[in-house]
Amino acid sequence: MYKYQDLGLTNIDEMMAKAYREGYAIPAFNFISIEQYSGIIDAISELKSPVMLLVSPNLLRQLGGTIIGRISQSGVDRMKEMGLNPEISLHLDHGMKYEDCVEAINYGFSSVMIDGSALSFEDNIALTKKVVDYAHSRGVSVEGELGVLSGAEEEGEHANDSSKYTDPKKVEEFVRRTDVDCLAISIGTSHGLVKMKADKNGNLPELKYEILKEIEKNVPNFPIVLHGSSALIPKYMKMINDYGGNIPNSVGIPEEQVAKVAKMAVCKVNIASDGWVTALGLTRKILAENPASIDSRVFTLKVRPALKEVYINKIKLLGSENKLK
């Protein structure tokens, strides 16, 4: 068991307050492999950016809290060795149960997300408040969710067509009654590989900026979170399909829309799929070109620098470069 302070990790409250004041968003990157993790640390070290490392309950179960805690600590130590003052948060992404969040907190996560968005409003409040009470007593921050994003989280399934947008009129009550530290909302992004549907002319819709503006008015200076924000980089989506994959009709979120909300009340932007499709596309290509290889380093050594470039682009998009003290 760990305390996040012992691992050198940062509480997100101060990170997000600064992001809100200065009009940028903190990149929140899911990682499921050491190459993705290393690419993230490479990128934030070069651009001197804060970061939130997102770990799903599945990955926590797969690797265990001790390994994940030590992995995150290695990034902190590496940046300190470079003379930097790191701001790295280890965050449980989409904890669905109270027990998920308790386990993460006890292993040194500095923040957790409890996702009660599929519940009724009252049940969501009750579950979120229960997690908040446990977390705050240990100095850990909590992200809630109000409004339901369409699509699948982590399983790689295609998104469905419907998304329940967050009702801005309910946000103030939710925040007040739960004492949550930040809130994920639904304004048109989506999990999965079909994040938006084009109209008959091929034009993609805009995110619901008016919902975000109303929330910002109703709950001023409160940090908002955007999930499902990957662009699904066309080069790597094509690479997947060219080398044996079968992912037709993928549509990501236009990066200019993500950049716009990062200057508003959105202080944290979750990005998972862009890291996954980059790694998968390159892995498929390299293995196809090296069919006799039995050493996984034939692709891992090439995946890491490509991932670094993806994360560098996201950091610049969100405006978080050179924000470390």
Tab-separated table of C-alpha atoms in Angstrom:
chain	number	residue	atom	x	y	z
A	1	MET	CA	0.000	0.000	0.000
A	2	TYR	CA	1.205	3.502	-0.816
A	3	LYS	CA	0.361	7.136	-0.326
A	4	TYR	CA	0.624	9.101	-3.546
A	5	GLN	CA	2.862	11.669	-1.850
A	6	ASP	CA	5.415	8.929	-1.165
A	7	LEU	CA	5.533	8.190	-4.906
A	8	GLY	CA	6.129	11.862	-5.735
A	9	LEU	CA	2.753	12.201	-7.445
A	10	THR	CA	0.729	15.405	-7.603
A	11	ASN	CA	-2.801	16.132	-6.452
A	12	ILE	CA	-4.879	17.310	-9.403
A	13	ASP	CA	-6.706	20.161	-7.666
A	14	GLU	CA	-3.875	22.655	-7.958
A	15	MET	CA	-3.006	21.401	-11.457
A	16	MET	CA	-6.524	22.010	-12.725
A	17	ALA	CA	-6.958	25.334	-10.945
A	18	LYS	CA	-3.879	26.600	-12.770
A	19	ALA	CA	-5.120	25.179	-16.079
A	20	TYR	CA	-8.457	26.943	-15.612
A	21	ARG	CA	-6.813	30.273	-14.834
A	22	GLU	CA	-4.388	30.121	-17.749
A	23	GLY	CA	-6.739	28.672	-20.358
A	24	TYR	CA	-5.235	25.283	-21.183
A	25	ALA	CA	-6.113	21.656	-20.489
A	26	ILE	CA	-4.047	18.939	-18.858
A	27	PRO	CA	-3.432	15.965	-21.143
A	28	ALA	CA	-4.773	12.767	-19.610
A	29	PHE	CA	-3.326	9.761	-21.417
A	30	ASN	CA	-4.398	6.165	-20.981
A	31	PHE	CA	-1.568	3.680	-21.164
A	32	ILE	CA	-1.780	-0.084	-21.519
A	33	SER	CA	1.842	-0.890	-22.383
A	34	ILE	CA	5.310	0.172	-21.318
A	35	GLU	CA	5.872	1.693	-24.767
A	36	GLN	CA	2.867	3.971	-24.347
A	37	TYR	CA	3.957	4.916	-20.848
A	38	SER	CA	7.514	5.633	-21.996
A	39	GLY	CA	6.245	7.702	-24.926
A	40	ILE	CA	4.172	9.792	-22.523
A	41	ILE	CA	7.123	10.454	-20.220
A	42	ASP	CA	9.353	11.228	-23.232
A	43	ALA	CA	6.836	13.816	-24.453
A	44	ILE	CA	6.090	15.564	-21.153
A	45	SER	CA	9.808	15.720	-20.314
A	46	GLU	CA	10.632	17.395	-23.614
A	47	LEU	CA	7.748	19.866	-23.505
A	48	LYS	CA	7.727	20.402	-19.717
A	49	SER	CA	4.042	19.563	-19.435
A	50	PRO	CA	1.937	18.295	-16.549
A	51	VAL	CA	0.149	15.019	-17.212
A	52	MET	CA	-2.451	12.689	-15.773
A	53	LEU	CA	-1.645	9.005	-16.260
A	54	LEU	CA	-4.920	7.153	-16.754
A	55	VAL	CA	-5.217	3.569	-15.576
A	56	SER	CA	-8.375	1.551	-16.121
A	57	PRO	CA	-9.695	-0.898	-13.513
A	58	ASN	CA	-8.816	-3.680	-15.967
A	59	LEU	CA	-5.162	-2.622	-16.092
A	60	LEU	CA	-5.086	-2.248	-12.311
A	61	ARG	CA	-6.297	-5.825	-11.995
A	62	GLN	CA	-3.903	-7.023	-14.691
A	63	LEU	CA	-0.685	-5.487	-13.342
A	64	GLY	CA	-1.551	-4.860	-9.717
A	65	GLY	CA	-1.280	-1.648	-7.757
A	66	THR	CA	2.312	-2.212	-6.634
A	67	ILE	CA	3.660	-2.391	-10.190
A	68	ILE	CA	1.564	0.544	-11.416
A	69	GLY	CA	2.634	2.666	-8.464
A	70	ARG	CA	6.301	1.934	-9.089
A	71	ILE	CA	5.921	2.582	-12.825
A	72	SER	CA	4.441	6.015	-12.164
A	73	GLN	CA	7.149	6.768	-9.621
A	74	SER	CA	9.808	6.011	-12.241
A	75	GLY	CA	8.458	8.828	-14.407
A	76	VAL	CA	8.625	11.249	-11.505
A	77	ASP	CA	12.191	10.208	-10.728
A	78	ARG	CA	13.284	10.466	-14.361
A	79	MET	CA	12.018	14.023	-14.687
A	80	LYS	CA	13.667	15.050	-11.426
A	81	GLU	CA	16.952	13.625	-12.686
A	82	MET	CA	16.559	15.928	-15.703
A	83	GLY	CA	16.231	18.928	-13.375
A	84	LEU	CA	12.474	19.263	-13.894
A	85	ASN	CA	9.756	19.696	-11.282
A	86	PRO	CA	7.228	17.093	-12.459
A	87	GLU	CA	3.474	17.314	-12.097
A	88	ILE	CA	2.301	13.750	-12.645
A	89	SER	CA	-1.002	12.453	-11.379
A	90	LEU	CA	-1.937	8.764	-11.323
A	91	HIS	CA	-5.645	8.576	-12.009
A	92	LEU	CA	-8.136	5.713	-11.990
A	93	ASP	CA	-10.176	6.054	-15.174
A	94	HIS	CA	-13.811	4.924	-15.152
A	95	GLY	CA	-13.988	3.245	-11.808
A	96	MET	CA	-17.446	1.738	-11.922
A	97	LYS	CA	-17.651	0.613	-8.304
A	98	TYR	CA	-16.814	2.079	-4.920
A	99	GLU	CA	-14.417	-0.819	-4.384
A	100	ASP	CA	-12.473	0.066	-7.566
A	101	CYS	CA	-11.782	3.526	-6.205
A	102	VAL	CA	-10.848	2.334	-2.718
A	103	GLU	CA	-8.339	-0.136	-4.168
A	104	ALA	CA	-6.741	2.542	-6.344
A	105	ILE	CA	-6.508	5.033	-3.472
A	106	ASN	CA	-4.901	2.426	-1.246
A	107	TYR	CA	-2.252	1.797	-3.924
A	108	GLY	CA	-1.228	5.435	-4.170
A	109	PHE	CA	-3.412	6.868	-6.924
A	110	SER	CA	-3.644	10.620	-6.467
A	111	SER	CA	-7.107	10.869	-8.039
A	112	VAL	CA	-9.929	8.542	-9.017
A	113	MET	CA	-12.932	8.701	-11.275
A	114	ILE	CA	-16.202	7.176	-10.158
A	115	ASP	CA	-18.487	6.731	-13.138
A	116	GLY	CA	-22.087	6.668	-11.997
A	117	SER	CA	-23.365	8.206	-15.214
A	118	ALA	CA	-25.513	5.195	-16.117
A	119	LEU	CA	-27.349	5.440	-12.794
A	120	SER	CA	-30.253	7.664	-11.899
A	121	PHE	CA	-29.367	11.184	-10.852
A	122	GLU	CA	-29.913	10.414	-7.162
A	123	ASP	CA	-28.033	7.112	-7.270
A	124	ASN	CA	-25.153	8.785	-9.111
A	125	ILE	CA	-24.982	11.433	-6.392
A	126	ALA	CA	-25.043	8.802	-3.635
A	127	LEU	CA	-22.265	6.692	-5.169
A	128	THR	CA	-20.099	9.689	-6.024
A	129	LYS	CA	-20.507	11.175	-2.548
A	130	LYS	CA	-19.507	7.870	-0.960
A	131	VAL	CA	-16.288	7.807	-2.981
A	132	VAL	CA	-15.620	11.497	-2.274
A	133	ASP	CA	-15.928	10.975	1.477
A	134	TYR	CA	-13.386	8.137	1.419
A	135	ALA	CA	-11.010	9.879	-0.986
A	136	HIS	CA	-11.024	13.322	0.619
A	137	SER	CA	-10.260	11.820	4.021
A	138	ARG	CA	-7.014	10.634	2.422
A	139	GLY	CA	-6.229	13.770	0.430
A	140	VAL	CA	-7.221	12.199	-2.903
A	141	SER	CA	-9.277	14.022	-5.541
A	142	VAL	CA	-12.370	12.644	-7.261
A	143	GLU	CA	-13.784	13.039	-10.759
A	144	GLY	CA	-17.467	12.316	-11.311
A	145	GLU	CA	-19.487	12.035	-14.494
A	146	LEU	CA	-22.863	13.473	-15.407
A	147	GLY	CA	-24.348	12.662	-18.791
A	148	VAL	CA	-23.634	9.478	-20.721
A	149	LEU	CA	-21.105	9.209	-23.531
A	150	SER	CA	-21.930	6.718	-26.244
A	151	GLY	CA	-19.538	3.986	-27.290
A	152	ALA	CA	-17.336	1.461	-25.564
A	153	GLU	CA	-14.577	2.199	-23.077
A	154	GLU	CA	-11.435	0.104	-23.579
A	155	GLU	CA	-13.033	-2.865	-25.324
A	156	GLY	CA	-12.463	-1.386	-28.792
A	157	GLU	CA	-16.072	-1.710	-29.918
A	158	HIS	CA	-17.713	0.778	-32.224
A	159	ALA	CA	-19.663	3.572	-30.656
A	160	ASN	CA	-23.415	3.628	-30.908
A	161	ASP	CA	-25.435	6.509	-32.265
A	162	SER	CA	-26.896	8.056	-29.156
A	163	SER	CA	-25.336	10.239	-26.487
A	164	LYS	CA	-27.127	11.689	-23.499
A	165	TYR	CA	-25.858	15.238	-23.288
A	166	THR	CA	-25.236	16.620	-19.831
A	167	ASP	CA	-28.064	18.758	-18.525
A	168	PRO	CA	-26.294	21.975	-17.458
A	169	LYS	CA	-29.091	22.774	-15.032
A	170	LYS	CA	-28.181	19.713	-12.951
A	171	VAL	CA	-24.452	20.341	-12.733
A	172	GLU	CA	-24.520	22.864	-9.887
A	173	GLU	CA	-26.655	20.582	-7.714
A	174	PHE	CA	-24.478	17.563	-8.504
A	175	VAL	CA	-21.266	19.382	-7.630
A	176	ARG	CA	-22.726	20.897	-4.454
A	177	ARG	CA	-24.168	17.650	-3.119
A	178	THR	CA	-21.196	15.432	-3.949
A	179	ASP	CA	-18.306	17.867	-3.302
A	180	VAL	CA	-16.628	16.313	-6.337
A	181	ASP	CA	-13.386	17.959	-7.520
A	182	CYS	CA	-14.002	17.855	-11.273
A	183	LEU	CA	-16.718	16.587	-13.581
A	184	ALA	CA	-16.763	14.724	-16.863
A	185	ILE	CA	-19.586	15.875	-19.101
A	186	SER	CA	-21.146	14.801	-22.382
A	187	ILE	CA	-21.122	17.438	-25.136
A	188	GLY	CA	-20.733	15.262	-28.217
A	189	THR	CA	-17.528	13.280	-27.784
A	190	SER	CA	-17.697	9.509	-27.634
A	191	HIS	CA	-15.776	6.410	-26.656
A	192	GLY	CA	-14.983	3.848	-29.305
A	193	LEU	CA	-14.017	4.174	-32.958
A	194	VAL	CA	-17.012	6.074	-34.342
A	195	LYS	CA	-16.989	9.236	-32.268
A	196	MET	CA	-19.111	11.387	-34.587
A	197	LYS	CA	-21.538	10.867	-37.467
A	198	ALA	CA	-21.191	13.007	-40.564
A	199	ASP	CA	-24.241	14.520	-42.232
A	200	LYS	CA	-25.287	13.677	-45.778
A	201	ASN	CA	-22.725	16.175	-47.096
A	202	GLY	CA	-19.897	14.579	-45.131
A	203	ASN	CA	-19.659	17.372	-42.550
A	204	LEU	CA	-19.030	16.522	-38.924
A	205	PRO	CA	-21.114	18.177	-36.208
A	206	GLU	CA	-19.670	20.668	-33.732
A	207	LEU	CA	-19.368	19.862	-30.073
A	208	LYS	CA	-22.126	21.382	-27.943
A	209	TYR	CA	-20.211	24.466	-26.859
A	210	GLU	CA	-23.401	26.073	-25.580
A	211	ILE	CA	-23.734	23.361	-22.914
A	212	LEU	CA	-20.171	23.977	-21.777
A	213	LYS	CA	-20.740	27.738	-21.668
A	214	GLU	CA	-23.865	27.338	-19.538
A	215	ILE	CA	-22.058	25.020	-17.136
A	216	GLU	CA	-19.206	27.522	-16.898
A	217	LYS	CA	-21.750	30.212	-16.040
A	218	ASN	CA	-23.610	28.083	-13.475
A	219	VAL	CA	-20.469	26.719	-11.769
A	220	PRO	CA	-17.731	29.297	-12.309
A	221	ASN	CA	-14.071	28.304	-11.905
A	222	PHE	CA	-14.994	24.635	-11.710
A	223	PRO	CA	-12.868	22.224	-13.797
A	224	ILE	CA	-14.619	20.214	-16.476
A	225	VAL	CA	-13.337	17.001	-18.071
A	226	LEU	CA	-13.779	15.806	-21.645
A	227	HIS	CA	-13.608	12.088	-22.398
A	228	GLY	CA	-13.494	10.326	-25.775
A	229	SER	CA	-11.402	13.025	-27.440
A	230	SER	CA	-9.077	11.096	-29.764
A	231	ALA	CA	-8.759	12.166	-33.386
A	232	LEU	CA	-8.250	8.569	-34.597
A	233	ILE	CA	-5.210	9.543	-36.640
A	234	PRO	CA	-5.998	8.619	-40.278
A	235	LYS	CA	-2.441	7.517	-41.091
A	236	TYR	CA	-2.480	4.872	-38.399
A	237	MET	CA	-6.075	3.818	-38.980
A	238	LYS	CA	-5.147	3.188	-42.617
A	239	MET	CA	-2.034	1.317	-41.527
A	240	ILE	CA	-4.118	-1.013	-39.363
A	241	ASN	CA	-6.431	-1.838	-42.261
A	242	ASP	CA	-3.612	-2.133	-44.786
A	243	TYR	CA	-1.891	-4.761	-42.663
A	244	GLY	CA	-4.702	-7.135	-41.827
A	245	GLY	CA	-7.000	-5.092	-39.617
A	246	ASN	CA	-10.690	-4.510	-40.187
A	247	ILE	CA	-11.784	-1.186	-38.729
A	248	PRO	CA	-13.974	0.539	-41.304
A	249	ASN	CA	-15.628	3.934	-41.020
A	250	SER	CA	-13.734	5.212	-37.973
A	251	VAL	CA	-14.365	8.889	-37.199
A	252	GLY	CA	-12.510	10.860	-34.540
A	253	ILE	CA	-13.037	14.274	-32.961
A	254	PRO	CA	-11.595	17.133	-35.052
A	255	GLU	CA	-8.592	18.494	-33.224
A	256	GLU	CA	-9.628	22.117	-33.672
A	257	GLN	CA	-12.772	21.391	-31.648
A	258	VAL	CA	-10.737	19.869	-28.819
A	259	ALA	CA	-8.365	22.855	-28.867
A	260	LYS	CA	-11.355	25.210	-28.573
A	261	VAL	CA	-12.823	23.617	-25.437
A	262	ALA	CA	-9.344	23.463	-23.862
A	263	LYS	CA	-9.449	27.257	-23.755
A	264	MET	CA	-12.815	27.181	-22.013
A	265	ALA	CA	-13.771	25.402	-18.770
A	266	VAL	CA	-12.330	22.049	-19.854
A	267	CYS	CA	-9.184	21.498	-17.765
A	268	LYS	CA	-8.563	17.794	-18.487
A	269	VAL	CA	-8.863	15.980	-21.812
A	270	ASN	CA	-8.802	12.179	-21.915
A	271	ILE	CA	-7.068	10.560	-24.873
A	272	ALA	CA	-6.768	6.792	-25.222
A	273	SER	CA	-7.535	5.547	-28.732
A	274	ASP	CA	-4.903	7.633	-30.507
A	275	GLY	CA	-2.189	5.897	-28.507
A	276	TRP	CA	-3.712	2.485	-29.139
A	277	VAL	CA	-4.167	2.861	-32.894
A	278	THR	CA	-0.663	4.284	-33.326
A	279	ALA	CA	0.906	1.341	-31.528
A	280	LEU	CA	-1.313	-1.203	-33.244
A	281	GLY	CA	-0.830	0.176	-36.759
A	282	LEU	CA	2.940	0.237	-36.462
A	283	THR	CA	3.052	-3.182	-34.836
A	284	ARG	CA	1.008	-4.739	-37.639
A	285	LYS	CA	3.175	-3.114	-40.285
A	286	ILE	CA	6.516	-4.029	-38.727
A	287	LEU	CA	5.498	-7.637	-38.038
A	288	ALA	CA	4.265	-8.026	-41.600
A	289	GLU	CA	7.599	-6.743	-42.868
A	290	ASN	CA	9.566	-8.992	-40.495
A	291	PRO	CA	7.677	-12.307	-40.529
A	292	ALA	CA	10.638	-14.348	-39.283
A	293	SER	CA	11.280	-12.218	-36.191
A	294	ILE	CA	10.690	-13.696	-32.750
A	295	ASP	CA	11.942	-10.665	-30.781
A	296	SER	CA	9.222	-8.203	-29.849
A	297	ARG	CA	11.796	-5.427	-29.805
A	298	VAL	CA	11.611	-5.438	-33.589
A	299	PHE	CA	8.453	-3.332	-33.143
A	300	THR	CA	8.601	-1.936	-29.589
A	301	LEU	CA	11.738	0.077	-30.254
A	302	LYS	CA	10.010	1.757	-33.214
A	303	VAL	CA	6.632	2.232	-31.550
A	304	ARG	CA	7.919	4.337	-28.652
A	305	PRO	CA	9.246	7.325	-30.703
A	306	ALA	CA	6.079	7.364	-32.817
A	307	LEU	CA	3.968	7.478	-29.676
A	308	LYS	CA	6.115	10.290	-28.325
A	309	GLU	CA	5.275	12.368	-31.402
A	310	VAL	CA	1.561	11.672	-30.983
A	311	TYR	CA	1.654	12.819	-27.352
A	312	ILE	CA	3.730	15.884	-28.222
A	313	ASN	CA	1.070	16.902	-30.719
A	314	LYS	CA	-1.661	16.494	-28.091
A	315	ILE	CA	0.255	18.527	-25.521
A	316	LYS	CA	0.657	21.375	-27.997
A	317	LEU	CA	-2.991	21.085	-29.001
A	318	LEU	CA	-4.100	21.503	-25.387
A	319	GLY	CA	-1.622	24.288	-24.663
A	320	SER	CA	0.049	22.604	-21.688
A	321	GLU	CA	3.684	22.880	-22.782
A	322	ASN	CA	6.110	24.809	-20.551
A	323	LYS	CA	3.663	24.846	-17.643
A	324	LEU	CA	5.934	23.240	-15.062
A	325	LYS	CA	7.354	25.584	-12.450
